[in-house]
């Protein structure tokens, strides 16, 4: 079974700062998919970024980028120039090579607060 | 249209009531999911449908009964629920259950269920 660990229950930074959320996972699979989802107080879960394990290049989406270290089984999310709208719960998630057959395995989440 | 819709947004029901949650997507996705999310916790997978057939039932009590009438609709029928079933119920969809690009899950806004 896969496990996903997010060791930071809550983080708080000032607006415009850069923040990094950590995520580690455990799996015996070689190919898999990793995701970061954002859930604002309005509760809609939104996909922020995805990474395929067979790709060495780190994924980026505008101000969001990941540091994917496959050997270390680490998948951190960096948010640059943080904005008030980035305040949300952030979940790291794992998907097995079979795709969605087992759904997503989520970490416990990190509550990120952006202070004005 | 990249939206998953859920109705109702809020639902309050007694333990003897029968109610249904509804989820709809028009992205042509063939896999749909029900998740249960307690406050400040990650979503937990309940059911997975693939091509209108139940693929995964994560040992969910029979008081929860899923139904997939067609490829765009997913229902969750509720009967004789307990107060501990109060939670946010999230619906999600993906292209299918296979691996590869495009297998990310799109989530609806959820139904906030309170059982009295």
Short mmCIF file of C-alpha atoms in Angstrom, two decimals, chain B:
data_model
loop_
_atom_site.label_atom_id
_atom_site.label_comp_id
_atom_site.label_asym_id
_atom_site.label_seq_id
_atom_site.Cartn_x
_atom_site.Cartn_y
_atom_site.Cartn_z
CA UNK B 1 -16.84 22.54 -19.92
CA UNK B 2 -14.42 21.35 -17.26
CA UNK B 3 -16.89 21.39 -14.42
CA UNK B 4 -18.25 18.80 -12.05
CA UNK B 5 -21.47 19.93 -10.41
CA UNK B 6 -23.02 18.60 -7.23
CA UNK B 7 -26.44 19.14 -5.70
CA UNK B 8 -27.50 20.02 -3.13
CA UNK B 9 -24.76 22.17 -1.63
CA UNK B 10 -26.04 21.57 1.87
CA UNK B 11 -28.25 18.81 3.26
CA UNK B 12 -29.60 18.27 6.75
CA UNK B 13 -31.36 15.00 7.41
CA UNK B 14 -32.63 12.92 10.26
CA UNK B 15 -31.50 9.37 10.89
CA UNK B 16 -34.71 7.95 9.46
CA UNK B 17 -34.74 10.02 6.28
CA UNK B 18 -33.93 8.90 2.76
CA UNK B 19 -32.13 11.41 0.58
CA UNK B 20 -29.91 11.44 -2.50
CA UNK B 21 -26.82 13.36 -3.57
CA UNK B 22 -26.34 14.10 -7.23
CA UNK B 23 -23.20 14.63 -9.31
CA UNK B 24 -22.97 15.57 -12.98
CA UNK B 25 -20.17 16.09 -15.47
CA UNK B 26 -20.19 16.85 -19.20
CA UNK B 27 -16.53 16.31 -19.98
CA UNK B 28 -17.06 12.88 -21.51
CA UNK B 29 -15.31 11.24 -18.59
CA UNK B 30 -15.98 7.53 -18.06
CA UNK B 31 -14.75 7.20 -14.47
CA UNK B 32 -16.54 8.79 -11.53
CA UNK B 33 -15.79 8.72 -7.82
CA UNK B 34 -17.38 9.40 -4.45
CA UNK B 35 -15.19 10.60 -1.60
CA UNK B 36 -16.05 11.40 2.01
CA UNK B 37 -14.16 14.20 3.72
CA UNK B 38 -14.31 15.00 7.43
CA UNK B 39 -13.27 18.42 8.66
CA UNK B 40 -9.52 19.11 8.34
CA UNK B 41 -8.92 15.62 6.96
CA UNK B 42 -8.09 14.39 3.45
CA UNK B 43 -10.80 12.85 1.27
CA UNK B 44 -11.41 9.13 1.69
CA UNK B 45 -12.44 7.06 -1.32
CA UNK B 46 -15.86 5.44 -1.09
CA UNK B 47 -16.84 4.23 -4.57
CA UNK B 48 -15.43 4.16 -8.09
CA UNK B 49 -17.49 3.73 -11.25
CA UNK B 50 -15.94 2.90 -14.59
CA UNK B 51 -18.11 2.91 -17.71
CA UNK B 52 -21.22 2.98 -15.49
CA UNK B 53 -20.14 -0.15 -13.63
CA UNK B 54 -19.14 -0.19 -9.97
CA UNK B 55 -15.43 -0.84 -9.87
CA UNK B 56 -14.48 -0.16 -6.28
CA UNK B 57 -16.50 -0.31 -3.07
CA UNK B 58 -14.22 0.54 -0.19
CA UNK B 59 -16.17 -1.44 2.40
CA UNK B 60 -18.69 1.34 2.74
CA UNK B 61 -21.77 0.59 4.92
CA UNK B 62 -24.89 -0.38 3.01
CA UNK B 63 -26.69 2.74 4.21
CA UNK B 64 -24.76 4.40 1.35
CA UNK B 65 -25.94 3.18 -2.05
CA UNK B 66 -24.29 4.51 -5.23
CA UNK B 67 -25.90 4.59 -8.64
CA UNK B 68 -24.59 5.55 -12.06
CA UNK B 69 -27.61 5.97 -14.39
CA UNK B 70 -25.47 7.09 -17.32
CA UNK B 71 -21.96 8.24 -18.11
CA UNK B 72 -22.65 11.81 -16.99
CA UNK B 73 -24.52 11.21 -13.76
CA UNK B 74 -23.60 9.75 -10.40
CA UNK B 75 -25.96 9.49 -7.44
CA UNK B 76 -25.42 8.57 -3.82
CA UNK B 77 -28.55 7.35 -2.05
CA UNK B 78 -28.60 7.79 1.69
CA UNK B 79 -30.76 5.89 4.16
CA UNK B 80 -30.70 5.47 7.92
CA UNK B 81 -27.51 7.46 8.33
CA UNK B 82 -25.75 8.04 11.63
CA UNK B 83 -24.53 11.37 13.04
CA UNK B 84 -20.93 10.26 12.39
CA UNK B 85 -21.75 10.22 8.67
CA UNK B 86 -21.88 14.02 8.75
CA UNK B 87 -19.16 15.17 6.36
CA UNK B 88 -18.42 16.80 3.03
CA UNK B 89 -19.18 14.40 0.18
CA UNK B 90 -17.07 15.02 -2.89
CA UNK B 91 -17.66 13.73 -6.38
CA UNK B 92 -14.85 13.52 -8.92
CA UNK B 93 -14.40 12.36 -12.49
CA UNK B 94 -11.53 11.41 -14.78
CA UNK B 95 -11.20 10.32 -18.39
CA UNK B 96 -11.06 6.70 -17.36
CA UNK B 97 -9.16 4.43 -14.98
CA UNK B 98 -6.15 3.93 -17.24
CA UNK B 99 -2.73 5.39 -16.82
CA UNK B 100 -1.42 8.21 -18.92
CA UNK B 101 -2.00 11.87 -19.45
CA UNK B 102 -5.44 13.17 -18.70
CA UNK B 103 -6.09 10.81 -15.84
CA UNK B 104 -6.24 13.55 -13.26
CA UNK B 105 -9.42 13.77 -11.25
CA UNK B 106 -11.65 16.83 -11.40
CA UNK B 107 -13.61 17.46 -8.24
CA UNK B 108 -17.01 18.99 -7.65
CA UNK B 109 -17.67 21.54 -4.89
CA UNK B 110 -19.13 18.91 -2.59
CA UNK B 111 -22.31 18.47 -0.56
CA UNK B 112 -22.10 19.37 3.12
CA UNK B 113 -24.17 16.70 4.87
CA UNK B 114 -25.38 17.01 8.46
CA UNK B 115 -27.13 14.06 10.08
CA UNK B 116 -29.15 14.91 13.17
#
